Short mmCIF file of N, CA and C in Angstrom, two decimals:
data_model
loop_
_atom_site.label_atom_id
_atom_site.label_comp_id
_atom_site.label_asym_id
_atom_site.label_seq_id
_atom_site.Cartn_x
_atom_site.Cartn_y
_atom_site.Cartn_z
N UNK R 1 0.85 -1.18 0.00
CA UNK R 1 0.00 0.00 0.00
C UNK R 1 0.90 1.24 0.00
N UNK R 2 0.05 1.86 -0.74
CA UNK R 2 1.30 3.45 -0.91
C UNK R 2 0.93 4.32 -0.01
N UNK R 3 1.51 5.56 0.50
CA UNK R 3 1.08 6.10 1.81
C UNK R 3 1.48 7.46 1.15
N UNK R 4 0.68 8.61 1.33
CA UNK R 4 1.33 10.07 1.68
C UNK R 4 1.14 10.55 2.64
N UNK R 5 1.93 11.52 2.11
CA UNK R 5 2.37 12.44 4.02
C UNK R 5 1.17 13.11 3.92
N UNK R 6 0.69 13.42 5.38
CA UNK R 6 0.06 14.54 5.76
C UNK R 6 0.22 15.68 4.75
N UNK R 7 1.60 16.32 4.46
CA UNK R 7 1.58 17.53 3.75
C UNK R 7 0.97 17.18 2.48
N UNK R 8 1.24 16.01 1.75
CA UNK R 8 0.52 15.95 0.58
C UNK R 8 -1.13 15.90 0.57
N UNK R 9 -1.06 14.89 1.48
CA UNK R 9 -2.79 15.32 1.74
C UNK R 9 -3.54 16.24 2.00
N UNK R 10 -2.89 17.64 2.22
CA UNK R 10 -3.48 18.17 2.71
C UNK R 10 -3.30 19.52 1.52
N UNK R 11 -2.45 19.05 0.21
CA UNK R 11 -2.23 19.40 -0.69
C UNK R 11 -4.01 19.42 -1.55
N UNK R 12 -4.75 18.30 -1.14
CA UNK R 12 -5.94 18.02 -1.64
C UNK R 12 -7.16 19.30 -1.76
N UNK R 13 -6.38 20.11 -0.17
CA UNK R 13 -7.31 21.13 -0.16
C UNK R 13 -7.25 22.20 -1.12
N UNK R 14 -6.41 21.80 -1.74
CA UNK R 14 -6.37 22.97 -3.06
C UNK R 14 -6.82 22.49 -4.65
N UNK R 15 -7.49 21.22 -4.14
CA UNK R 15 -7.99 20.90 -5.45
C UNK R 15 -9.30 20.48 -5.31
N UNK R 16 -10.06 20.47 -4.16
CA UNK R 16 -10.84 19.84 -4.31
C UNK R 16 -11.98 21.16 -4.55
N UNK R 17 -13.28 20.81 -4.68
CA UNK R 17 -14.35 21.90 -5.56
C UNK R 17 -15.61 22.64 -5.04
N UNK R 18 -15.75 21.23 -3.38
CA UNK R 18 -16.94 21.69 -2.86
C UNK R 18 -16.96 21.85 -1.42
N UNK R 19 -16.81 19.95 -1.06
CA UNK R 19 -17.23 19.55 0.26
C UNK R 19 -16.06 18.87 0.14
N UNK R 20 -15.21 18.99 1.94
CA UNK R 20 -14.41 18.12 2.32
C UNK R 20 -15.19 17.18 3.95
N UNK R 21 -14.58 16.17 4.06
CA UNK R 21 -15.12 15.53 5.42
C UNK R 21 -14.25 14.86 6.26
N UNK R 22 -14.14 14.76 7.53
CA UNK R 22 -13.28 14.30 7.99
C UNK R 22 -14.04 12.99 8.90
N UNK R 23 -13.95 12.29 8.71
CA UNK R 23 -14.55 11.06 10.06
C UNK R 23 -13.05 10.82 10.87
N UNK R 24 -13.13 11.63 12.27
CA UNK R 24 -12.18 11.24 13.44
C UNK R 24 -13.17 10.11 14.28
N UNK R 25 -12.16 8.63 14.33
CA UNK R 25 -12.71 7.51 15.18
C UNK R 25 -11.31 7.63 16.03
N UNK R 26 -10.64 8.15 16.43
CA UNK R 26 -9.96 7.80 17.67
C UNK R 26 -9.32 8.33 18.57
N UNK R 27 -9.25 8.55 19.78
CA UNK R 27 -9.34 8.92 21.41
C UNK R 27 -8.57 9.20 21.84
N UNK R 28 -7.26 9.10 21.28
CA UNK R 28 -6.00 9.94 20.86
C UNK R 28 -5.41 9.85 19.49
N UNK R 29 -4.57 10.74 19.56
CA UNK R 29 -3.63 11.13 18.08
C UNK R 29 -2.15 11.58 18.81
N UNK R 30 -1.19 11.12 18.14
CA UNK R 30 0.37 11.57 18.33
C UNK R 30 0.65 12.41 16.62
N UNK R 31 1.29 13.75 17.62
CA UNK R 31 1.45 14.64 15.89
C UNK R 31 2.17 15.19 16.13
N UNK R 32 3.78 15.01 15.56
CA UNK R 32 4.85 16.06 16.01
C UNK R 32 4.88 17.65 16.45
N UNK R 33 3.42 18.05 15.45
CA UNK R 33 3.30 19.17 16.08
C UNK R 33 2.10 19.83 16.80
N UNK R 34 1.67 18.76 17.23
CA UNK R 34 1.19 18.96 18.69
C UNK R 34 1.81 18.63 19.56
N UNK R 35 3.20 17.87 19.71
CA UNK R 35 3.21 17.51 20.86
C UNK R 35 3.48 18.49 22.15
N UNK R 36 4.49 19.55 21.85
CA UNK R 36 4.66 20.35 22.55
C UNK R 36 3.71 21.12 23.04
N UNK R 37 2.43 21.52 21.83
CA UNK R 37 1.70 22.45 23.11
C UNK R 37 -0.08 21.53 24.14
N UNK R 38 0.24 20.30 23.17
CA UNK R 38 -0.72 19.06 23.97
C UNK R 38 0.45 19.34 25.90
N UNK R 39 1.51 19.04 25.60
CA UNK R 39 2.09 19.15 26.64
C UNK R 39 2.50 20.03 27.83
N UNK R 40 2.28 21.19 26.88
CA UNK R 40 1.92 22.77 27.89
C UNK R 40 0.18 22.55 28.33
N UNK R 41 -0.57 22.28 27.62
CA UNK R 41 -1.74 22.52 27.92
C UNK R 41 -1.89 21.59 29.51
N UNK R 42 -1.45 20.04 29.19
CA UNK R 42 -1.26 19.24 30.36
C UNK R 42 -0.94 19.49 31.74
N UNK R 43 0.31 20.73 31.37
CA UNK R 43 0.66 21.41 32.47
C UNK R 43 0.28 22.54 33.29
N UNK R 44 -0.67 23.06 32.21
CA UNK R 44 -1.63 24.37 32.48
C UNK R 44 -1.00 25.40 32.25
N UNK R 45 -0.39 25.28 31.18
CA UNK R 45 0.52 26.17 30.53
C UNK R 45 -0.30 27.41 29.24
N UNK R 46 -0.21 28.53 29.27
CA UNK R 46 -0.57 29.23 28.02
C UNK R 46 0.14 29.02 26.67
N UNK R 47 -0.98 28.86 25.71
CA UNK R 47 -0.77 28.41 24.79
C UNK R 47 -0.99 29.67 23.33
N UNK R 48 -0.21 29.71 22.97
CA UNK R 48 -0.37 31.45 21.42
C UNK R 48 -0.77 30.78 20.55
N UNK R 49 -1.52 29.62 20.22
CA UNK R 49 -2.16 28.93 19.15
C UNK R 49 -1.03 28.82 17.60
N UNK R 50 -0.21 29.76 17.77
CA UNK R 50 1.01 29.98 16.27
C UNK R 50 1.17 28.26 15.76
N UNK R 51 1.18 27.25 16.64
CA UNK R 51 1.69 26.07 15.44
C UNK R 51 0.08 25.87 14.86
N UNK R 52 -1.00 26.06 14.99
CA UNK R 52 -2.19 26.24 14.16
C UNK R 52 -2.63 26.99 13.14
N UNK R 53 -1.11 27.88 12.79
CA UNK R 53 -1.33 28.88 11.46
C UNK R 53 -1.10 28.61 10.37
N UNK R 54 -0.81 27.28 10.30
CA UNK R 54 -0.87 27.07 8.68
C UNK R 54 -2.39 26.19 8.09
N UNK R 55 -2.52 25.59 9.19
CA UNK R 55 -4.16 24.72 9.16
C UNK R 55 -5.26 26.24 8.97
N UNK R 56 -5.51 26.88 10.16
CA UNK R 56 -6.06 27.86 10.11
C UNK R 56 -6.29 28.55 8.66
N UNK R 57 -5.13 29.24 8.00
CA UNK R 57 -4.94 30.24 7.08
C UNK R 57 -5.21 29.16 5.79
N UNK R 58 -5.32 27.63 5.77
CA UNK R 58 -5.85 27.17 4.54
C UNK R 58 -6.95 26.90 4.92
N UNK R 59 -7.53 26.35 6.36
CA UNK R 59 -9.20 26.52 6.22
C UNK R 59 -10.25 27.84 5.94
N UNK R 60 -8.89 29.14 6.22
CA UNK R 60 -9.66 30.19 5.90
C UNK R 60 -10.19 30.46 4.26
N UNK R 61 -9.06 30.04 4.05
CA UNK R 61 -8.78 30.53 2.25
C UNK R 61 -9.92 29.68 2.00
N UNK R 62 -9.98 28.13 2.12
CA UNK R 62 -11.23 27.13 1.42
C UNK R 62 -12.59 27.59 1.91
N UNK R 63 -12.78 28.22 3.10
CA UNK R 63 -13.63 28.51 3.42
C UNK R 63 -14.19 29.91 2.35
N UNK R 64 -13.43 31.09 2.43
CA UNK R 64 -13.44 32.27 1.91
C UNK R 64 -14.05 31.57 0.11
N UNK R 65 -13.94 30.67 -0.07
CA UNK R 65 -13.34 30.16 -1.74
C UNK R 65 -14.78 29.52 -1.61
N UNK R 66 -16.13 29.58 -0.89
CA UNK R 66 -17.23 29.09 -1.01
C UNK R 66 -17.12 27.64 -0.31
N UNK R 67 -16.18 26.87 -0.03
CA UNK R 67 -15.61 25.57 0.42
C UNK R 67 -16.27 25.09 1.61
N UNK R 68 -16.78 23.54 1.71
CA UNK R 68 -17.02 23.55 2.99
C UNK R 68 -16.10 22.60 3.74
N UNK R 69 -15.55 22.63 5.22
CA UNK R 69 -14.69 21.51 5.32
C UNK R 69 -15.78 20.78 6.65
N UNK R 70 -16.03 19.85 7.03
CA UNK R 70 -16.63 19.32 7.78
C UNK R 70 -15.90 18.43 8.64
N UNK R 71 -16.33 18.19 9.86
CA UNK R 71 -15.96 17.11 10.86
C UNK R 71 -16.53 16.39 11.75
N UNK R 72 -16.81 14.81 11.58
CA UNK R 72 -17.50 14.37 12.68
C UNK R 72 -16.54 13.77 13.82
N UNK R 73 -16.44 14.07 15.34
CA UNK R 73 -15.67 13.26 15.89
C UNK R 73 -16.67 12.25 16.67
N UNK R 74 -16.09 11.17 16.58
CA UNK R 74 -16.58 9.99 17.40
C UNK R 74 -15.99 9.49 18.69
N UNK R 75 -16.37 9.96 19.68
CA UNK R 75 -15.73 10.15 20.97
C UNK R 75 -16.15 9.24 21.90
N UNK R 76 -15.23 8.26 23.08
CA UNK R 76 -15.85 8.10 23.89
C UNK R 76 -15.96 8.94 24.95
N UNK R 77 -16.68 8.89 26.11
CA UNK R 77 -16.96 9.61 26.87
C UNK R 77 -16.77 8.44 28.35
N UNK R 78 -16.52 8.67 29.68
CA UNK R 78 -15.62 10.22 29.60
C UNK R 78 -14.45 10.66 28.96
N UNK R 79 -13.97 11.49 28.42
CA UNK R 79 -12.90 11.64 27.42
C UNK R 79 -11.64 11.39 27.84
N UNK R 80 -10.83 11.20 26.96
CA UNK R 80 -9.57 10.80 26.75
C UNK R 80 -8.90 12.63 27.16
N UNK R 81 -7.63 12.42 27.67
CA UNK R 81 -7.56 13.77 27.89
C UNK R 81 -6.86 14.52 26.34
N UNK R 82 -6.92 13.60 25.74
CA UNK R 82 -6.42 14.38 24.27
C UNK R 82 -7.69 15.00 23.96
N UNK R 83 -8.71 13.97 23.81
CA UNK R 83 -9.93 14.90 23.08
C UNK R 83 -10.34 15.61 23.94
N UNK R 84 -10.12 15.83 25.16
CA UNK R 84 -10.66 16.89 26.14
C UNK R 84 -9.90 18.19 25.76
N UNK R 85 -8.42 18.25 25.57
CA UNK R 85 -7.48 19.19 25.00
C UNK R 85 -8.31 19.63 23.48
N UNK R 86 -9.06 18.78 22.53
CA UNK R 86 -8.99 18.83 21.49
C UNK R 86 -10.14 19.80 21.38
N UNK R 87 -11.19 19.06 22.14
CA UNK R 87 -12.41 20.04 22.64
C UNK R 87 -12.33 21.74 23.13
N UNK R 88 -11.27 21.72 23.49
CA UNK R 88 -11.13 22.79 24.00
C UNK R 88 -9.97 24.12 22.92
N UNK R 89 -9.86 23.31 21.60
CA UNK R 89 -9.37 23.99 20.76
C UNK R 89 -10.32 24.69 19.33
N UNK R 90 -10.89 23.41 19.74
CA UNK R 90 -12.15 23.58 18.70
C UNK R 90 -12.69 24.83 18.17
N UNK R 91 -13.40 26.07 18.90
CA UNK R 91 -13.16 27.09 18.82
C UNK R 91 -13.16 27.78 17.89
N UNK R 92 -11.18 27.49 17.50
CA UNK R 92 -10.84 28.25 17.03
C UNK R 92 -10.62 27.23 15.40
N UNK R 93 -11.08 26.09 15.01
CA UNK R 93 -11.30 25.96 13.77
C UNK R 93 -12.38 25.85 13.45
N UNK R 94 -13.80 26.43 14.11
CA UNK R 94 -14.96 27.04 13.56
C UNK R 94 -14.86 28.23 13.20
N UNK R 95 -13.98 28.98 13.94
CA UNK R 95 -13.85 30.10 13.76
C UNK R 95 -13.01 30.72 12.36
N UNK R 96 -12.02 29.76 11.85
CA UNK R 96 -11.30 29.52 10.56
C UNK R 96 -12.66 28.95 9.73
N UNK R 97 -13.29 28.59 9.68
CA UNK R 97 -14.72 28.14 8.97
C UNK R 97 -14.76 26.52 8.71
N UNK R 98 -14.58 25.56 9.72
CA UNK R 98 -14.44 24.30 9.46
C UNK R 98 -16.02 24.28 10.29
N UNK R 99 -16.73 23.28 10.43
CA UNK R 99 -18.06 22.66 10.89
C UNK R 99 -17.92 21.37 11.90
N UNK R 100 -17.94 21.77 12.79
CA UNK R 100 -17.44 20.21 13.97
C UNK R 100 -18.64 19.84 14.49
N UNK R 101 -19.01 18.46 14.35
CA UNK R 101 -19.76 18.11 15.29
C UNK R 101 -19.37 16.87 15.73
N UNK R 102 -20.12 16.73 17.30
CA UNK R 102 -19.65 15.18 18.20
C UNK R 102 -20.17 14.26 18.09
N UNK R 103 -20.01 13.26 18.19
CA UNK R 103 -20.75 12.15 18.04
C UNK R 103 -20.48 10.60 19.30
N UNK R 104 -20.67 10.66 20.76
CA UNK R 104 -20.96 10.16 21.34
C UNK R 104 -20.52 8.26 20.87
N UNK R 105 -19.51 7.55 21.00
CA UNK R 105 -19.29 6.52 20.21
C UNK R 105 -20.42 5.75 21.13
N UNK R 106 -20.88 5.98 22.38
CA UNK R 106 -21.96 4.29 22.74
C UNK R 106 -23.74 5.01 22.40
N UNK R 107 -23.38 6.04 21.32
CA UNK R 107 -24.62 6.57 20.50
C UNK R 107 -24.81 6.46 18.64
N UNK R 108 -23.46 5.55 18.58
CA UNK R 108 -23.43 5.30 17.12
C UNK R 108 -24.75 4.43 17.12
N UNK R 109 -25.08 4.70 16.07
CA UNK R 109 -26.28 3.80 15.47
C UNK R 109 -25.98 2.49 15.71
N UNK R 110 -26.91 1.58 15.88
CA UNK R 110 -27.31 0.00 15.67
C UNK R 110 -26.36 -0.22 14.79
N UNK R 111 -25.39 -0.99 14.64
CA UNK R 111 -25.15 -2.24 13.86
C UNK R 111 -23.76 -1.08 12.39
N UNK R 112 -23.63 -0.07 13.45
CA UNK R 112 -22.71 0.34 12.44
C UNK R 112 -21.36 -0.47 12.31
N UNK R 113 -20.99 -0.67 10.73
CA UNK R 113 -19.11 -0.98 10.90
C UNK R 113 -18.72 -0.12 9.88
N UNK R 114 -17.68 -0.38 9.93
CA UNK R 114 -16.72 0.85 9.44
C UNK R 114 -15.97 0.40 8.38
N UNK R 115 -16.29 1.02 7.07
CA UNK R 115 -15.28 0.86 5.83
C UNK R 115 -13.61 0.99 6.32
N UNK R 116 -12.42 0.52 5.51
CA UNK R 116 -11.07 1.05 5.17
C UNK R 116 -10.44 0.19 7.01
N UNK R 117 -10.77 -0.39 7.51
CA UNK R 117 -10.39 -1.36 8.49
C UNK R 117 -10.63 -0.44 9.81
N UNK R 118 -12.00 0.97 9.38
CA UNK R 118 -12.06 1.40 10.66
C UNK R 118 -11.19 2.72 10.96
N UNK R 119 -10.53 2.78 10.58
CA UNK R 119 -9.41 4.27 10.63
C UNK R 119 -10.24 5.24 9.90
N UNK R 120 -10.09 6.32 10.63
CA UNK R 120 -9.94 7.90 9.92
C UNK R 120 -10.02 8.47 8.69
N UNK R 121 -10.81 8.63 8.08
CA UNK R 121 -10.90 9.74 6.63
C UNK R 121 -10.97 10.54 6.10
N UNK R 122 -10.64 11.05 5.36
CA UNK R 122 -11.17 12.53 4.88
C UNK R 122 -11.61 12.12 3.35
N UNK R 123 -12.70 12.56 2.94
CA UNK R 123 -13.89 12.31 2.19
C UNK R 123 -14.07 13.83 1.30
N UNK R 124 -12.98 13.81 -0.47
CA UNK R 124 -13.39 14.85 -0.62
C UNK R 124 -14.51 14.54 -2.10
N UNK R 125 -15.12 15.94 -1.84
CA UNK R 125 -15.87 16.06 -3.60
C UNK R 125 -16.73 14.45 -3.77
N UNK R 126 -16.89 13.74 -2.37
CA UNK R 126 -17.89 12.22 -2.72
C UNK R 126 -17.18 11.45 -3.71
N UNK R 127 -15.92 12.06 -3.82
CA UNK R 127 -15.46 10.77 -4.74
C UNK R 127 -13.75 10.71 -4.61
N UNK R 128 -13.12 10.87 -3.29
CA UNK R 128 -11.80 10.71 -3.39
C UNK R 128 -11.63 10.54 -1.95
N UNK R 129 -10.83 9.17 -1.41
CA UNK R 129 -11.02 9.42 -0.05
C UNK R 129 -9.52 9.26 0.52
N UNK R 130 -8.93 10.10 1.60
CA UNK R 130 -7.46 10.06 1.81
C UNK R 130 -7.67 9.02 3.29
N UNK R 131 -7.62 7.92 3.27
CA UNK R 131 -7.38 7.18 4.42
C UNK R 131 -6.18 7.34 5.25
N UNK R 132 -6.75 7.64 6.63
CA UNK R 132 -5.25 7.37 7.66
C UNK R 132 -5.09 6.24 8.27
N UNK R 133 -3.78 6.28 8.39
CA UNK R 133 -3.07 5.33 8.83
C UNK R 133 -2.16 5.46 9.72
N UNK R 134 -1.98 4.90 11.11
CA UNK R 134 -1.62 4.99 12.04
C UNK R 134 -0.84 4.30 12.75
N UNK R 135 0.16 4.43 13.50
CA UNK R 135 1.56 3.65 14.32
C UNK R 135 0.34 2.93 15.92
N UNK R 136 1.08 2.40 16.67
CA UNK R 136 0.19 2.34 18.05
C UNK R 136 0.40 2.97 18.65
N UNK R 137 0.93 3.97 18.36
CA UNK R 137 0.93 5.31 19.51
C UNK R 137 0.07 6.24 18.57
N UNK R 138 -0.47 6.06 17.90
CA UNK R 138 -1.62 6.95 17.13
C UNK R 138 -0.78 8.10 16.05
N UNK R 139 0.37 7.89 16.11
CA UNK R 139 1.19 8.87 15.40
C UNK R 139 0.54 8.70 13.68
N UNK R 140 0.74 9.78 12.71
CA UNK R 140 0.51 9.50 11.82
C UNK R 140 1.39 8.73 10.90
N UNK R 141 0.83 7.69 10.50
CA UNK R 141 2.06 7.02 9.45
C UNK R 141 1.82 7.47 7.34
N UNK R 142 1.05 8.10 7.26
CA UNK R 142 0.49 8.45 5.71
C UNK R 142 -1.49 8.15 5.89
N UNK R 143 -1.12 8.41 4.62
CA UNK R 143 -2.77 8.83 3.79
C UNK R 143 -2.97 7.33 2.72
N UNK R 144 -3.81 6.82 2.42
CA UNK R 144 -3.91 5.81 1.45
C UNK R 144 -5.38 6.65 0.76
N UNK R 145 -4.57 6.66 -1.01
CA UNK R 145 -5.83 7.53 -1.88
C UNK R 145 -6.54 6.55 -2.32
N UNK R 146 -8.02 6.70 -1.94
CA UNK R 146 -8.93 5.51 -2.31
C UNK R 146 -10.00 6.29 -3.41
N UNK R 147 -10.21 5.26 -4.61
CA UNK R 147 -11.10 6.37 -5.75
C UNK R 147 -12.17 5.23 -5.55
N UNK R 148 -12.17 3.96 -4.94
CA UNK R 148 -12.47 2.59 -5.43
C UNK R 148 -14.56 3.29 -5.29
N UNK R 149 -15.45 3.38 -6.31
CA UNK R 149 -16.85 4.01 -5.88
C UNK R 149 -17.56 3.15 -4.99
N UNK R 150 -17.08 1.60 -4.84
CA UNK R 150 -18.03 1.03 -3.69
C UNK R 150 -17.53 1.36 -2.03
N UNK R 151 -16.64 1.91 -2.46
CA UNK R 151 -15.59 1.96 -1.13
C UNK R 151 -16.20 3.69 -0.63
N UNK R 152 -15.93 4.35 -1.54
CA UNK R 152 -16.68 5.48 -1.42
C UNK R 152 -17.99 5.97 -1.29
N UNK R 153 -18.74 5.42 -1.46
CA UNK R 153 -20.22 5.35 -1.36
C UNK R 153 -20.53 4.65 -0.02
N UNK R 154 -19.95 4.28 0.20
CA UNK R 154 -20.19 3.68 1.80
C UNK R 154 -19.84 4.52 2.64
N UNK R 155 -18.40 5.67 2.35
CA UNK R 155 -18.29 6.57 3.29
C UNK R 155 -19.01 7.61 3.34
N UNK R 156 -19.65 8.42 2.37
CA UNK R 156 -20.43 9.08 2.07
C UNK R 156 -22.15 8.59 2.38
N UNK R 157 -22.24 7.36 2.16
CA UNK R 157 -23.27 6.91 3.24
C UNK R 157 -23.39 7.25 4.75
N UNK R 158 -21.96 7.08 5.95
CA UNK R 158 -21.83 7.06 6.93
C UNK R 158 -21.42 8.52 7.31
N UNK R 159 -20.94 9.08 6.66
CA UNK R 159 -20.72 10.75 6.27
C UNK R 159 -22.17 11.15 6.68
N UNK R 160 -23.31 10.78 5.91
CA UNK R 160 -24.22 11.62 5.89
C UNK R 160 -25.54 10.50 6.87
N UNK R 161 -25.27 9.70 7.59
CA UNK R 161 -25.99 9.15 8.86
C UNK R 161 -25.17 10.28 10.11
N UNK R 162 -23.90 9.92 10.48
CA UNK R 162 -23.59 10.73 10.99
C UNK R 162 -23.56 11.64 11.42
N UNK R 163 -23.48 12.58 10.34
CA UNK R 163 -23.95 14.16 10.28
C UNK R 163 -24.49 14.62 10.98
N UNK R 164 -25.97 13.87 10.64
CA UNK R 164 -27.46 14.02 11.33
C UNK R 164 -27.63 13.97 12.73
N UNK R 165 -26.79 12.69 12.80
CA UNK R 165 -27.28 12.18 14.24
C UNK R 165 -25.91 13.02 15.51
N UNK R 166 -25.42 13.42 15.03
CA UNK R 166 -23.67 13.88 15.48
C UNK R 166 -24.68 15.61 15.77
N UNK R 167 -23.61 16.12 17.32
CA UNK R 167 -24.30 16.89 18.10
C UNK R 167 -23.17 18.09 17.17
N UNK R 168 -24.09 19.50 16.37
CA UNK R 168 -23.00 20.33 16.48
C UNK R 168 -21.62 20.92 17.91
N UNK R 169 -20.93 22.02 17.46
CA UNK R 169 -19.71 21.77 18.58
C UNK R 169 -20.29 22.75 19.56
N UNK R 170 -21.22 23.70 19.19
CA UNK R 170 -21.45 24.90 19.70
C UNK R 170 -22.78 24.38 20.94
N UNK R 171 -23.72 22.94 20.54
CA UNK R 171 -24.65 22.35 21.57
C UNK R 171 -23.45 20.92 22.33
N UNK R 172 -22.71 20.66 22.14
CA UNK R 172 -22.30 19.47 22.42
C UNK R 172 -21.33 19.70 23.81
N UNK R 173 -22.18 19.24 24.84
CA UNK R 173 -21.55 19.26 26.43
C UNK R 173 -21.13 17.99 26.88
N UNK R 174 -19.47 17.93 26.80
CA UNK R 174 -18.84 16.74 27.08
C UNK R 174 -19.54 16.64 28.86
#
């Protein structure tokens, strides 16, 4: 399986036309560049948000560009203290124009499973999907580009159950 980096994937956001999606399924993440201020925050440390300016300033631009970027996270509860950190950043990529909502994992629907072995996606234009892939420390290991339409139609199925049932970020009280 072929893998890209994060930076290439995220190269996508400059090509894609409409709608992007993200399905987050897991309860931590390791990311070189979070680690340092995941680790101030731990400590109760102030944080200047600056390693979030390059995410920020391209969700602004896609946003500004008519773009929508979306996110469902699937959380357990009580939280992991990453997604409690994560929750509490949130904020400020609605505020860049991304769309977050929660989604409660022992509130997933009846009898859901999960395309791509269950990992993480981003779902662009309903027809291109960048699968993640992950170390056991949750670090990122690459992207796998999936065009396959049965493979895709299933995420875009669960994309849009989700959605619905997934609490926006602005009602959603961990």
């Amino acid at each position: 399986m072929e893998l890209i980096t994060s930076a290439q994937r995220d190269e996508l956001f400059r090509s894609f036309e409409r709608d992007a999606f993200h399905l987050e399924l897991r309860d931590d993440y390791g990311s070189p560049v979070e680690d340092t201020p995941y680790a101030r925050w731990r400590r109760g440390e102030p944080d200047d948000y600056k390693w979030l300016d390059p995410w920020m300033s391209l969700m602004r631009r896609v946003a500004g560009e008519g773009k929508t970027v979306r996110r469902v996270r699937v959380v357990t509860e009580p939280h992991s203290q990453y997604v409690t950190w994560e929750h509490s950043l949130t904020h400020l990529n609605i505020e860049a124009g991304e769309d977050i909502r929660w989604l409660r994992r022992h509130q997933l629907p009846e009898g859901t499973t999960f395309p791509v072995q269950g990992n993480d996606w981003w779902l662009y234009d309903d027809r291109l999907l960048a699968v993640g892939h992950f170390d056991s420390e949750g670090r990122v290991l690459g992207s796998e580009i999936i065009e396959d339409p049965g493979i895709v139609s299933e995420c875009v199925r669960l994309r849009d159950l989700f959605w619905v049932v997934a609490i926006p970020h602005t009602e959603y009280k961990p």
